[in-house]
PDB file of C-alpha atoms and ligand atoms in Angstrom:
ATOM      1  CA  MET P   1     -12.957 -26.040  20.987  1.00 48.00           C
ATOM      2  CA  SER P   2     -10.958 -26.208  17.811  1.00 62.00           C
ATOM      3  CA  THR P   3     -10.092 -23.000  15.866  1.00 66.00           C
ATOM      4  CA  ASP P   4     -11.233 -22.690  12.236  1.00 66.00           C
ATOM      5  CA  LEU P   5      -8.516 -21.013  10.258  1.00 64.00           C
ATOM      6  CA  SER P   6     -10.282 -21.153   7.014  1.00 62.00           C
ATOM      7  CA  ARG P   7     -12.145 -17.840   7.719  1.00 68.00           C
ATOM      8  CA  ARG P   8      -8.913 -15.872   8.259  1.00 85.00           C
ATOM      9  CA  LEU P   9      -6.226 -14.856   5.892  1.00 92.00           C
ATOM     10  CA  VAL P  10      -3.525 -17.456   6.773  1.00 94.00           C
ATOM     11  CA  VAL P  11       0.142 -16.645   6.046  1.00 96.00           C
ATOM     12  CA  GLY P  12       2.653 -19.417   6.373  1.00 96.00           C
ATOM     13  CA  ILE P  13       6.186 -17.988   6.777  1.00 97.00           C
ATOM     14  CA  SER P  14       9.574 -19.526   7.084  1.00 95.00           C
ATOM     15  CA  SER P  15      11.779 -18.346   9.936  1.00 93.00           C
ATOM     16  CA  ARG P  16      14.265 -17.132   7.411  1.00 93.00           C
ATOM     17  CA  ALA P  17      11.843 -14.910   5.637  1.00 95.00           C
ATOM     18  CA  LEU P  18      10.617 -13.477   8.888  1.00 96.00           C
ATOM     19  CA  PHE P  19      14.017 -12.973  10.549  1.00 95.00           C
ATOM     20  CA  ASP P  20      17.519 -12.340   9.221  1.00 93.00           C
ATOM     21  CA  LEU P  21      19.033 -15.810   9.696  1.00 92.00           C
ATOM     22  CA  GLU P  22      21.555 -15.491   6.825  1.00 89.00           C
ATOM     23  CA  ASP P  23      24.645 -15.955   9.132  1.00 90.00           C
ATOM     24  CA  GLU P  24      22.980 -18.996  10.826  1.00 90.00           C
ATOM     25  CA  ASN P  25      22.114 -20.399   7.462  1.00 89.00           C
ATOM     26  CA  ARG P  26      25.828 -20.179   6.334  1.00 93.00           C
ATOM     27  CA  ILE P  27      26.839 -22.114   9.394  1.00 92.00           C
ATOM     28  CA  PHE P  28      24.230 -24.730   8.525  1.00 87.00           C
ATOM     29  CA  GLU P  29      25.367 -25.073   4.963  1.00 89.00           C
ATOM     30  CA  ALA P  30      29.136 -25.023   5.845  1.00 94.00           C
ATOM     31  CA  HIS P  31      29.133 -27.116   8.967  1.00 93.00           C
ATOM     32  CA  GLY P  32      25.891 -29.137   9.086  1.00 86.00           C
ATOM     33  CA  VAL P  33      22.948 -29.463  11.392  1.00 83.00           C
ATOM     34  CA  ASP P  34      24.781 -30.126  14.625  1.00 87.00           C
ATOM     35  CA  ALA P  35      26.962 -27.033  14.379  1.00 90.00           C
ATOM     36  CA  TYR P  36      23.829 -25.101  13.486  1.00 88.00           C
ATOM     37  CA  ARG P  37      21.865 -26.492  16.494  1.00 88.00           C
ATOM     38  CA  GLN P  38      24.764 -25.647  18.858  1.00 92.00           C
ATOM     39  CA  TYR P  39      25.038 -22.110  17.470  1.00 93.00           C
ATOM     40  CA  GLN P  40      21.292 -21.588  17.981  1.00 91.00           C
ATOM     41  CA  ARG P  41      21.346 -22.829  21.468  1.00 91.00           C
ATOM     42  CA  ASP P  42      24.362 -20.606  22.324  1.00 94.00           C
ATOM     43  CA  HIS P  43      22.618 -17.581  20.982  1.00 94.00           C
ATOM     44  CA  GLU P  44      19.151 -18.407  22.197  1.00 92.00           C
ATOM     45  CA  ASP P  45      18.750 -15.168  24.097  1.00 92.00           C
ATOM     46  CA  GLU P  46      20.036 -12.964  21.249  1.00 95.00           C
ATOM     47  CA  VAL P  47      17.061 -11.427  19.478  1.00 96.00           C
ATOM     48  CA  LEU P  48      17.182 -11.895  15.598  1.00 95.00           C
ATOM     49  CA  ALA P  49      17.072  -8.913  13.285  1.00 94.00           C
ATOM     50  CA  PRO P  50      13.994  -8.522  11.131  1.00 94.00           C
ATOM     51  CA  GLY P  51      14.098 -10.329   7.742  1.00 94.00           C
ATOM     52  CA  ALA P  52      12.579  -9.182   4.368  1.00 93.00           C
ATOM     53  CA  ALA P  53       8.947 -10.188   5.137  1.00 96.00           C
ATOM     54  CA  PHE P  54       8.918  -8.871   8.727  1.00 96.00           C
ATOM     55  CA  PRO P  55       7.315  -5.376   7.920  1.00 94.00           C
ATOM     56  CA  LEU P  56       4.572  -7.205   6.012  1.00 96.00           C
ATOM     57  CA  ILE P  57       3.886  -9.628   8.735  1.00 97.00           C
ATOM     58  CA  ARG P  58       3.899  -7.056  11.531  1.00 95.00           C
ATOM     59  CA  ALA P  59       1.551  -4.827   9.484  1.00 94.00           C
ATOM     60  CA  LEU P  60      -0.829  -7.805   8.753  1.00 95.00           C
ATOM     61  CA  LEU P  61      -0.858  -8.818  12.476  1.00 96.00           C
ATOM     62  CA  ARG P  62      -1.761  -5.297  13.448  1.00 93.00           C
ATOM     63  CA  LEU P  63      -5.154  -5.768  11.532  1.00 92.00           C
ATOM     64  CA  ASN P  64      -6.004  -8.147  14.472  1.00 93.00           C
ATOM     65  CA  ASP P  65      -6.041  -5.067  16.845  1.00 92.00           C
ATOM     66  CA  ILE P  66      -9.130  -3.721  15.033  1.00 89.00           C
ATOM     67  CA  ASP P  67     -11.315  -6.420  16.657  1.00 88.00           C
ATOM     68  CA  PRO P  68      -9.356  -8.788  18.935  1.00 88.00           C
ATOM     69  CA  HIS P  69     -12.406 -11.085  19.128  1.00 90.00           C
ATOM     70  CA  HIS P  70     -12.519 -11.621  15.349  1.00 88.00           C
ATOM     71  CA  PRO P  71      -8.930 -11.874  14.155  1.00 91.00           C
ATOM     72  CA  LEU P  72      -8.532 -11.321  10.343  1.00 91.00           C
ATOM     73  CA  VAL P  73      -5.114 -12.771   9.975  1.00 94.00           C
ATOM     74  CA  GLU P  74      -3.217 -15.813  11.242  1.00 94.00           C
ATOM     75  CA  VAL P  75       0.479 -16.169  10.849  1.00 96.00           C
ATOM     76  CA  VAL P  76       1.968 -19.694  11.043  1.00 95.00           C
ATOM     77  CA  ILE P  77       5.759 -20.369  11.259  1.00 94.00           C
ATOM     78  CA  MET P  78       6.586 -23.145   8.735  1.00 92.00           C
ATOM     79  CA  SER P  79      10.130 -23.965   9.376  1.00 88.00           C
ATOM     80  CA  ARG P  80      12.572 -26.781   8.467  1.00 84.00           C
ATOM     81  CA  ASN P  81      14.054 -26.243  12.013  1.00 82.00           C
ATOM     82  CA  THR P  82      13.449 -28.635  14.808  1.00 83.00           C
ATOM     83  CA  ALA P  83      11.401 -27.357  17.763  1.00 84.00           C
ATOM     84  CA  ASP P  84      14.723 -27.247  19.747  1.00 82.00           C
ATOM     85  CA  THR P  85      16.456 -24.801  17.488  1.00 81.00           C
ATOM     86  CA  GLY P  86      13.137 -22.936  16.932  1.00 86.00           C
ATOM     87  CA  LEU P  87      13.231 -21.719  20.598  1.00 90.00           C
ATOM     88  CA  ARG P  88      15.361 -18.754  19.489  1.00 92.00           C
ATOM     89  CA  ILE P  89      12.765 -17.962  16.863  1.00 93.00           C
ATOM     90  CA  PHE P  90       9.941 -17.894  19.487  1.00 92.00           C
ATOM     91  CA  ASN P  91      11.993 -15.718  21.766  1.00 94.00           C
ATOM     92  CA  SER P  92      12.470 -13.238  19.000  1.00 95.00           C
ATOM     93  CA  ILE P  93       8.654 -13.415  18.160  1.00 96.00           C
ATOM     94  CA  SER P  94       7.982 -12.622  21.712  1.00 96.00           C
ATOM     95  CA  HIS P  95      10.561  -9.748  21.737  1.00 97.00           C
ATOM     96  CA  TYR P  96       8.832  -7.949  18.899  1.00 97.00           C
ATOM     97  CA  GLN P  97       5.433  -8.740  20.365  1.00 96.00           C
ATOM     98  CA  LEU P  98       4.182 -10.538  17.237  1.00 96.00           C
ATOM     99  CA  GLY P  99       0.936 -12.274  17.669  1.00 94.00           C
ATOM    100  CA  ILE P 100       2.141 -15.621  16.346  1.00 95.00           C
ATOM    101  CA  THR P 101       1.244 -18.724  18.400  1.00 88.00           C
ATOM    102  CA  ARG P 102       1.258 -21.492  15.735  1.00 90.00           C
ATOM    103  CA  ALA P 103       4.331 -23.124  14.238  1.00 91.00           C
ATOM    104  CA  ALA P 104       5.172 -26.317  12.250  1.00 90.00           C
ATOM    105  CA  PHE P 105       8.843 -27.411  12.773  1.00 88.00           C
ATOM    106  CA  SER P 106       9.428 -30.136  10.191  1.00 85.00           C
ATOM    107  CA  GLY P 107      12.921 -31.094  11.309  1.00 81.00           C
ATOM    108  CA  GLY P 108      14.653 -30.709   7.908  1.00 78.00           C
ATOM    109  CA  ARG P 109      11.746 -32.052   5.740  1.00 81.00           C
ATOM    110  CA  SER P 110       9.824 -29.867   3.241  1.00 80.00           C
ATOM    111  CA  ASN P 111       6.741 -28.343   4.869  1.00 82.00           C
ATOM    112  CA  ALA P 112       4.648 -28.188   1.689  1.00 81.00           C
ATOM    113  CA  ALA P 113       2.604 -31.068   2.944  1.00 81.00           C
ATOM    114  CA  TYR P 114       1.494 -29.260   6.005  1.00 87.00           C
ATOM    115  CA  LEU P 115       0.361 -26.034   4.292  1.00 90.00           C
ATOM    116  CA  ASP P 116      -3.102 -27.480   3.670  1.00 88.00           C
ATOM    117  CA  ALA P 117      -3.458 -28.547   7.286  1.00 87.00           C
ATOM    118  CA  PHE P 118      -3.193 -24.835   8.291  1.00 88.00           C
ATOM    119  CA  SER P 119      -5.349 -23.649   5.350  1.00 89.00           C
ATOM    120  CA  VAL P 120      -2.511 -21.416   4.297  1.00 93.00           C
ATOM    121  CA  ASP P 121      -3.449 -18.753   1.690  1.00 94.00           C
ATOM    122  CA  LEU P 122       0.031 -17.435   1.228  1.00 97.00           C
ATOM    123  CA  PHE P 123       3.431 -19.080   1.780  1.00 97.00           C
ATOM    124  CA  LEU P 124       6.575 -16.964   2.053  1.00 97.00           C
ATOM    125  CA  SER P 125      10.075 -18.481   2.122  1.00 96.00           C
ATOM    126  CA  ARG P 126      13.643 -17.960   1.293  1.00 94.00           C
ATOM    127  CA  SER P 127      13.858 -21.524  -0.132  1.00 92.00           C
ATOM    128  CA  ALA P 128      13.130 -21.768  -3.852  1.00 94.00           C
ATOM    129  CA  ARG P 129      12.541 -25.479  -3.455  1.00 92.00           C
ATOM    130  CA  ASP P 130       9.909 -25.226  -0.724  1.00 92.00           C
ATOM    131  CA  VAL P 131       8.189 -22.345  -2.665  1.00 95.00           C
ATOM    132  CA  GLN P 132       8.023 -24.477  -5.800  1.00 94.00           C
ATOM    133  CA  ALA P 133       6.566 -27.374  -3.879  1.00 92.00           C
ATOM    134  CA  ALA P 134       3.792 -24.993  -2.401  1.00 93.00           C
ATOM    135  CA  VAL P 135       3.031 -23.564  -5.818  1.00 93.00           C
ATOM    136  CA  ASP P 136       2.858 -27.012  -7.317  1.00 91.00           C
ATOM    137  CA  SER P 137       0.277 -27.936  -4.750  1.00 90.00           C
ATOM    138  CA  GLY P 138      -1.782 -24.824  -5.697  1.00 91.00           C
ATOM    139  CA  ILE P 139      -0.846 -22.454  -2.902  1.00 94.00           C
ATOM    140  CA  ALA P 140       0.102 -18.951  -3.595  1.00 96.00           C
ATOM    141  CA  ALA P 141       3.842 -18.770  -2.725  1.00 97.00           C
ATOM    142  CA  ALA P 142       6.888 -16.569  -3.126  1.00 98.00           C
ATOM    143  CA  GLU P 143      10.595 -16.831  -2.711  1.00 98.00           C
ATOM    144  CA  ILE P 144      11.554 -13.853  -0.618  1.00 97.00           C
ATOM    145  CA  TYR P 145      14.627 -11.948  -1.527  1.00 95.00           C
ATOM    146  CA  ALA P 146      17.262 -10.632   0.926  1.00 87.00           C
ATOM    147  CA  PRO P 147      15.934  -7.378   2.673  1.00 86.00           C
ATOM    148  CA  PRO P 148      16.218  -4.070   1.045  1.00 90.00           C
ATOM    149  CA  GLU P 149      18.567  -1.591   2.810  1.00 84.00           C
ATOM    150  CA  ASP P 150      16.732   1.352   3.934  1.00 82.00           C
ATOM    151  CA  PHE P 151      13.065   0.334   3.694  1.00 87.00           C
ATOM    152  CA  ASP P 152      10.713   2.630   5.597  1.00 84.00           C
ATOM    153  CA  PRO P 153       7.380   0.925   5.799  1.00 86.00           C
ATOM    154  CA  ASP P 154       4.084   2.831   6.015  1.00 83.00           C
ATOM    155  CA  GLN P 155       2.799   2.424   9.606  1.00 81.00           C
ATOM    156  CA  ASP P 156      -0.919   3.049   8.976  1.00 83.00           C
ATOM    157  CA  GLN P 157      -1.623   1.063   5.906  1.00 91.00           C
ATOM    158  CA  ILE P 158      -0.482  -2.234   4.322  1.00 94.00           C
ATOM    159  CA  ARG P 159       0.691  -1.824   0.813  1.00 96.00           C
ATOM    160  CA  ILE P 160       0.742  -4.774  -1.417  1.00 97.00           C
ATOM    161  CA  ALA P 161       2.001  -4.632  -5.040  1.00 97.00           C
ATOM    162  CA  PHE P 162       1.359  -7.298  -7.691  1.00 98.00           C
ATOM    163  CA  ASP P 163       2.646  -7.816 -11.102  1.00 97.00           C
ATOM    164  CA  GLY P 164      -0.023  -8.906 -13.651  1.00 97.00           C
ATOM    165  CA  ASP P 165       0.985 -11.690 -16.069  1.00 96.00           C
ATOM    166  CA  ALA P 166       2.113 -14.958 -14.447  1.00 96.00           C
ATOM    167  CA  VAL P 167       1.221 -13.683 -11.013  1.00 97.00           C
ATOM    168  CA  LEU P 168      -2.420 -12.437 -10.762  1.00 97.00           C
ATOM    169  CA  PHE P 169      -3.056 -13.746 -14.286  1.00 97.00           C
ATOM    170  CA  SER P 170      -1.977 -16.975 -15.961  1.00 95.00           C
ATOM    171  CA  ASP P 171       1.189 -16.844 -17.995  1.00 94.00           C
ATOM    172  CA  ALA P 172      -0.575 -17.798 -21.266  1.00 93.00           C
ATOM    173  CA  SER P 173      -0.308 -14.319 -22.752  1.00 93.00           C
ATOM    174  CA  GLU P 174       3.186 -13.890 -21.530  1.00 91.00           C
ATOM    175  CA  ARG P 175       4.115 -17.034 -23.401  1.00 93.00           C
ATOM    176  CA  ILE P 176       2.675 -15.530 -26.663  1.00 93.00           C
ATOM    177  CA  TYR P 177       4.879 -12.530 -26.062  1.00 92.00           C
ATOM    178  CA  GLN P 178       7.918 -14.666 -25.575  1.00 91.00           C
ATOM    179  CA  GLN P 179       7.329 -16.964 -28.526  1.00 95.00           C
ATOM    180  CA  ASP P 180       5.900 -14.474 -31.109  1.00 94.00           C
ATOM    181  CA  GLY P 181       7.046 -11.102 -29.965  1.00 93.00           C
ATOM    182  CA  LEU P 182       5.418  -7.782 -28.867  1.00 91.00           C
ATOM    183  CA  GLU P 183       3.429  -7.135 -31.941  1.00 93.00           C
ATOM    184  CA  ALA P 184       1.573 -10.594 -31.954  1.00 94.00           C
ATOM    185  CA  PHE P 185       1.037 -10.225 -28.180  1.00 94.00           C
ATOM    186  CA  ALA P 186      -0.488  -6.605 -28.592  1.00 94.00           C
ATOM    187  CA  ARG P 187      -2.696  -7.789 -31.487  1.00 95.00           C
ATOM    188  CA  LEU P 188      -3.943 -10.834 -29.602  1.00 95.00           C
ATOM    189  CA  GLU P 189      -4.627  -8.874 -26.409  1.00 95.00           C
ATOM    190  CA  SER P 190      -6.571  -6.259 -28.259  1.00 95.00           C
ATOM    191  CA  GLU P 191      -8.683  -9.028 -30.040  1.00 96.00           C
ATOM    192  CA  LEU P 192      -9.248 -10.660 -26.681  1.00 96.00           C
ATOM    193  CA  ALA P 193      -9.915  -7.485 -24.734  1.00 95.00           C
ATOM    194  CA  ASP P 194     -13.323  -8.601 -23.556  1.00 96.00           C
ATOM    195  CA  VAL P 195     -12.232 -12.144 -22.622  1.00 97.00           C
ATOM    196  CA  PRO P 196     -11.011 -12.259 -18.971  1.00 97.00           C
ATOM    197  CA  LEU P 197      -7.504 -13.629 -18.471  1.00 97.00           C
ATOM    198  CA  ASP P 198      -7.285 -17.022 -16.660  1.00 96.00           C
ATOM    199  CA  GLU P 199      -6.462 -16.936 -13.027  1.00 96.00           C
ATOM    200  CA  GLY P 200      -2.796 -16.939 -12.027  1.00 95.00           C
ATOM    201  CA  PRO P 201      -1.261 -18.238  -8.805  1.00 94.00           C
ATOM    202  CA  PHE P 202      -2.051 -15.039  -6.805  1.00 96.00           C
ATOM    203  CA  ALA P 203      -5.534 -14.476  -8.175  1.00 95.00           C
ATOM    204  CA  LYS P 204      -7.248 -16.041  -5.146  1.00 93.00           C
ATOM    205  CA  LEU P 205      -5.144 -14.023  -2.727  1.00 93.00           C
ATOM    206  CA  LEU P 206      -6.107 -10.816  -4.576  1.00 95.00           C
ATOM    207  CA  LYS P 207      -9.743 -11.773  -4.224  1.00 93.00           C
ATOM    208  CA  THR P 208      -9.298 -12.470  -0.564  1.00 91.00           C
ATOM    209  CA  LEU P 209      -7.668  -9.138   0.090  1.00 92.00           C
ATOM    210  CA  SER P 210     -10.266  -7.384  -2.041  1.00 91.00           C
ATOM    211  CA  TYR P 211     -13.016  -9.024   0.115  1.00 88.00           C
ATOM    212  CA  LEU P 212     -11.242  -7.882   3.290  1.00 87.00           C
ATOM    213  CA  GLN P 213     -11.024  -4.342   1.863  1.00 89.00           C
ATOM    214  CA  ARG P 214     -14.788  -4.332   1.278  1.00 87.00           C
ATOM    215  CA  SER P 215     -15.432  -4.995   4.931  1.00 85.00           C
ATOM    216  CA  PHE P 216     -14.264  -1.435   5.770  1.00 88.00           C
ATOM    217  CA  PRO P 217     -15.977   1.848   4.750  1.00 90.00           C
ATOM    218  CA  ALA P 218     -14.813   3.367   1.476  1.00 83.00           C
ATOM    219  CA  GLY P 219     -11.437   5.181   2.030  1.00 83.00           C
ATOM    220  CA  GLU P 220     -10.768   3.521   5.417  1.00 89.00           C
ATOM    221  CA  SER P 221      -9.255   0.213   4.267  1.00 91.00           C
ATOM    222  CA  PRO P 222      -6.155  -0.590   6.078  1.00 93.00           C
ATOM    223  CA  VAL P 223      -4.929  -2.412   3.050  1.00 93.00           C
ATOM    224  CA  ARG P 224      -3.893  -0.846  -0.238  1.00 94.00           C
ATOM    225  CA  ILE P 225      -3.397  -2.768  -3.364  1.00 96.00           C
ATOM    226  CA  ALA P 226      -1.445  -1.848  -6.488  1.00 96.00           C
ATOM    227  CA  LEU P 227      -1.091  -3.578  -9.866  1.00 97.00           C
ATOM    228  CA  VAL P 228       2.231  -2.836 -11.334  1.00 97.00           C
ATOM    229  CA  THR P 229       2.482  -4.443 -14.898  1.00 96.00           C
ATOM    230  CA  ALA P 230       4.847  -4.105 -17.818  1.00 93.00           C
ATOM    231  CA  ARG P 231       1.771  -3.859 -20.090  1.00 92.00           C
ATOM    232  CA  ASN P 232       0.703  -0.585 -21.587  1.00 91.00           C
ATOM    233  CA  SER P 233      -1.945   0.443 -24.156  1.00 90.00           C
ATOM    234  CA  PRO P 234      -3.393  -1.345 -26.031  1.00 90.00           C
ATOM    235  CA  THR P 235      -2.899  -4.423 -23.879  1.00 92.00           C
ATOM    236  CA  HIS P 236      -4.274  -2.864 -20.660  1.00 93.00           C
ATOM    237  CA  ALA P 237      -7.819  -3.160 -21.584  1.00 95.00           C
ATOM    238  CA  ARG P 238      -8.031  -6.892 -21.108  1.00 95.00           C
ATOM    239  CA  VAL P 239      -6.498  -6.473 -17.585  1.00 96.00           C
ATOM    240  CA  ILE P 240      -9.178  -3.859 -16.642  1.00 95.00           C
ATOM    241  CA  ASN P 241     -11.908  -6.063 -17.900  1.00 96.00           C
ATOM    242  CA  THR P 242     -10.460  -9.169 -16.149  1.00 97.00           C
ATOM    243  CA  LEU P 243     -10.538  -7.325 -12.803  1.00 96.00           C
ATOM    244  CA  ARG P 244     -14.121  -6.199 -13.511  1.00 95.00           C
ATOM    245  CA  ALA P 245     -15.079  -9.841 -14.261  1.00 96.00           C
ATOM    246  CA  TRP P 246     -13.410 -10.919 -10.968  1.00 96.00           C
ATOM    247  CA  GLN P 247     -15.187  -8.094  -9.213  1.00 93.00           C
ATOM    248  CA  VAL P 248     -12.054  -6.862  -7.538  1.00 93.00           C
ATOM    249  CA  ASP P 249     -10.742  -3.268  -7.268  1.00 88.00           C
ATOM    250  CA  VAL P 250      -7.163  -2.350  -7.163  1.00 93.00           C
ATOM    251  CA  ASP P 251      -6.486   1.013  -5.519  1.00 94.00           C
ATOM    252  CA  GLU P 252      -3.638   1.945  -7.900  1.00 95.00           C
ATOM    253  CA  ALA P 253      -2.628   0.540 -11.288  1.00 95.00           C
ATOM    254  CA  PHE P 254       0.584   1.257 -13.204  1.00 96.00           C
ATOM    255  CA  PHE P 255       0.967   0.263 -16.832  1.00 95.00           C
ATOM    256  CA  MET P 256       4.673   0.721 -17.184  1.00 94.00           C
ATOM    257  CA  GLY P 257       5.334  -0.280 -20.886  1.00 90.00           C
ATOM    258  CA  GLY P 258       8.879  -1.135 -20.298  1.00 82.00           C
ATOM    259  CA  VAL P 259       9.861   1.508 -17.745  1.00 90.00           C
ATOM    260  CA  SER P 260      11.566   0.011 -14.685  1.00 93.00           C
ATOM    261  CA  LYS P 261       9.101  -0.807 -11.833  1.00 96.00           C
ATOM    262  CA  HIS P 262      11.204  -0.048  -8.896  1.00 95.00           C
ATOM    263  CA  GLU P 263      10.802   3.714  -8.682  1.00 95.00           C
ATOM    264  CA  ILE P 264       6.928   3.265  -8.584  1.00 95.00           C
ATOM    265  CA  LEU P 265       7.381   0.523  -5.934  1.00 96.00           C
ATOM    266  CA  ARG P 266       9.595   2.825  -3.815  1.00 94.00           C
ATOM    267  CA  ALA P 267       7.052   5.666  -4.074  1.00 94.00           C
ATOM    268  CA  PHE P 268       4.122   3.282  -3.288  1.00 94.00           C
ATOM    269  CA  ARG P 269       6.135   1.987  -0.300  1.00 94.00           C
ATOM    270  CA  ALA P 270       5.107  -1.592  -0.928  1.00 95.00           C
ATOM    271  CA  HIS P 271       5.344  -3.822   2.136  1.00 96.00           C
ATOM    272  CA  ILE P 272       5.854  -6.560  -0.452  1.00 97.00           C
ATOM    273  CA  PHE P 273       6.018  -6.767  -4.251  1.00 98.00           C
ATOM    274  CA  PHE P 274       5.292 -10.029  -6.110  1.00 98.00           C
ATOM    275  CA  ASP P 275       6.606 -10.734  -9.638  1.00 98.00           C
ATOM    276  CA  ASP P 276       7.684 -13.659 -11.593  1.00 97.00           C
ATOM    277  CA  GLN P 277      10.658 -12.100 -13.462  1.00 96.00           C
ATOM    278  CA  GLU P 278      14.157 -11.645 -12.234  1.00 96.00           C
ATOM    279  CA  SER P 279      14.652  -8.555 -14.466  1.00 95.00           C
ATOM    280  CA  HIS P 280      11.935  -6.782 -12.488  1.00 96.00           C
ATOM    281  CA  LEU P 281      12.700  -8.357  -9.049  1.00 97.00           C
ATOM    282  CA  GLN P 282      16.462  -7.583  -8.924  1.00 96.00           C
ATOM    283  CA  PRO P 283      15.982  -3.686  -8.947  1.00 96.00           C
ATOM    284  CA  ALA P 284      12.739  -3.890  -7.016  1.00 97.00           C
ATOM    285  CA  SER P 285      14.174  -6.015  -4.164  1.00 96.00           C
ATOM    286  CA  ARG P 286      16.841  -3.273  -3.460  1.00 95.00           C
ATOM    287  CA  VAL P 287      14.101  -0.760  -2.583  1.00 95.00           C
ATOM    288  CA  VAL P 288      11.134  -2.824  -1.289  1.00 96.00           C
ATOM    289  CA  PRO P 289      10.695  -6.350   0.120  1.00 96.00           C
ATOM    290  CA  SER P 290      10.118  -8.571  -2.895  1.00 97.00           C
ATOM    291  CA  GLY P 291       9.064 -12.125  -3.652  1.00 98.00           C
ATOM    292  CA  ARG P 292       9.467 -14.255  -6.718  1.00 98.00           C
ATOM    293  CA  VAL P 293       6.496 -16.298  -7.871  1.00 98.00           C
ATOM    294  CA  PRO P 294       7.404 -19.470  -9.840  1.00 96.00           C
ATOM    295  CA  GLN P 295       5.101 -21.168 -12.231  1.00 91.00           C
ATOM    296  CA  ARG P 296       3.651 -24.523 -11.520  1.00 87.00           C
ATOM    297  CA  SER P 297       6.314 -27.030 -12.723  1.00 85.00           C
ATOM    298  CA  PHE P 298       3.729 -29.529 -14.128  1.00 70.00           C
ATOM    299  CA  GLN P 299       1.608 -27.111 -16.028  1.00 56.00           C
ATOM    300  CA  ASP P 300       0.352 -27.882 -19.511  1.00 48.00           C
ATOM    301  CA  ASN P 301       3.164 -26.170 -21.386  1.00 46.00           C
ATOM    302  CA  LYS P 302       2.703 -28.467 -24.421  1.00 44.00           C
ATOM    303  CA  LYS P 303      -0.663 -26.809 -25.191  1.00 46.00           C
ATOM    304  CA  PRO P 304      -0.092 -24.190 -27.957  1.00 46.00           C
ATOM    305  CA  ALA P 305       0.253 -20.802 -26.404  1.00 48.00           C
ATOM    306  CA  ALA P 306      -2.507 -19.257 -28.574  1.00 48.00           C
ATOM    307  CA  LYS P 307      -5.003 -21.850 -27.317  1.00 50.00           C
ATOM    308  CA  ALA P 308      -4.013 -21.332 -23.788  1.00 49.00           C
ATOM    309  CA  ALA P 309      -4.404 -17.499 -24.256  1.00 51.00           C
ATOM    310  CA  GLY P 310      -8.066 -18.020 -25.185  1.00 49.00           C
ATOM    311  CA  LEU P 311      -7.995 -18.351 -29.008  1.00 48.00           C
ATOM    312  CA  GLU P 312      -9.529 -21.962 -28.912  1.00 43.00           C
ATOM    313  CA  GLU P 313     -12.807 -21.016 -30.439  1.00 38.00           C
ATOM    314  CA  LYS P 314     -11.312 -18.655 -33.048  1.00 36.00           C
ATOM    315  CA  GLU P 315      -9.248 -21.532 -34.536  1.00 34.00           C
ATOM    316  CA  THR P 316     -12.245 -23.916 -35.210  1.00 31.00           C
TER     317      THR P 316
HETATM  318 MG1   MG J 401       4.862 -11.137 -15.034  1.00 74.75          MG
END
């Protein structure tokens, strides 16, 4: 009987996001695929150290212990390795007792084309190119940064933190801010406070997590979600109204108004933080695992930003 993955939260992850393969990657880049293959064979029995996304993946897989007959999460290795070099990865998976059984080894080719075949909801990789290809095909994807130094993940609950604009929400308002400045942005967002923001690349994932949360009694959800946005009053209202319109609850919301996000993320102990901006990700990635969310490369950027932000009717 075939397994239907579409009813689970499916995470596709590259071997380099799951395990620390930085030294191996340097060998690949400096000496090519043959030297890399030989190195991996020679070190096949050496267990790999955890990579940046390891704490998240381990915590997500633990959700399957709640009811082993109805697993909630599926993790699929999406690797540019060959199956031959992938053996060391499988050995490490088995060492850490991670419940991962499915893998796609694409032998050097991009694996973006296979994400749909596994019904992947979230793709995490160290490769900016692979992440861009996934985002362009409409899949929530993030480029994972190098692991933070002393990250101490919560063992009981999975903590996921999202930026707002250009991650959960579309980047239309963000573009107004960049083109016309803070004042124009604040004025527009106040005017449009009751108009829900368009969905961004991670909206569907938030909805899926929110659905999963609701399957547990109040206060007992194993997943905790935070919104950590640079917005503050008066631009917060549109965000709150958007979440209401989507019928999703976030457990914690931080409207930072220009204050650095990393201290909040450290205190929240996020297993992962998703943002689109380097200026937030650099400090954040030093304290919690972090992923950069790129924009779709073929999006309609020629559309005037005001129209994209929801002002279409007002102009006519
Ligand atoms: Mg943003």
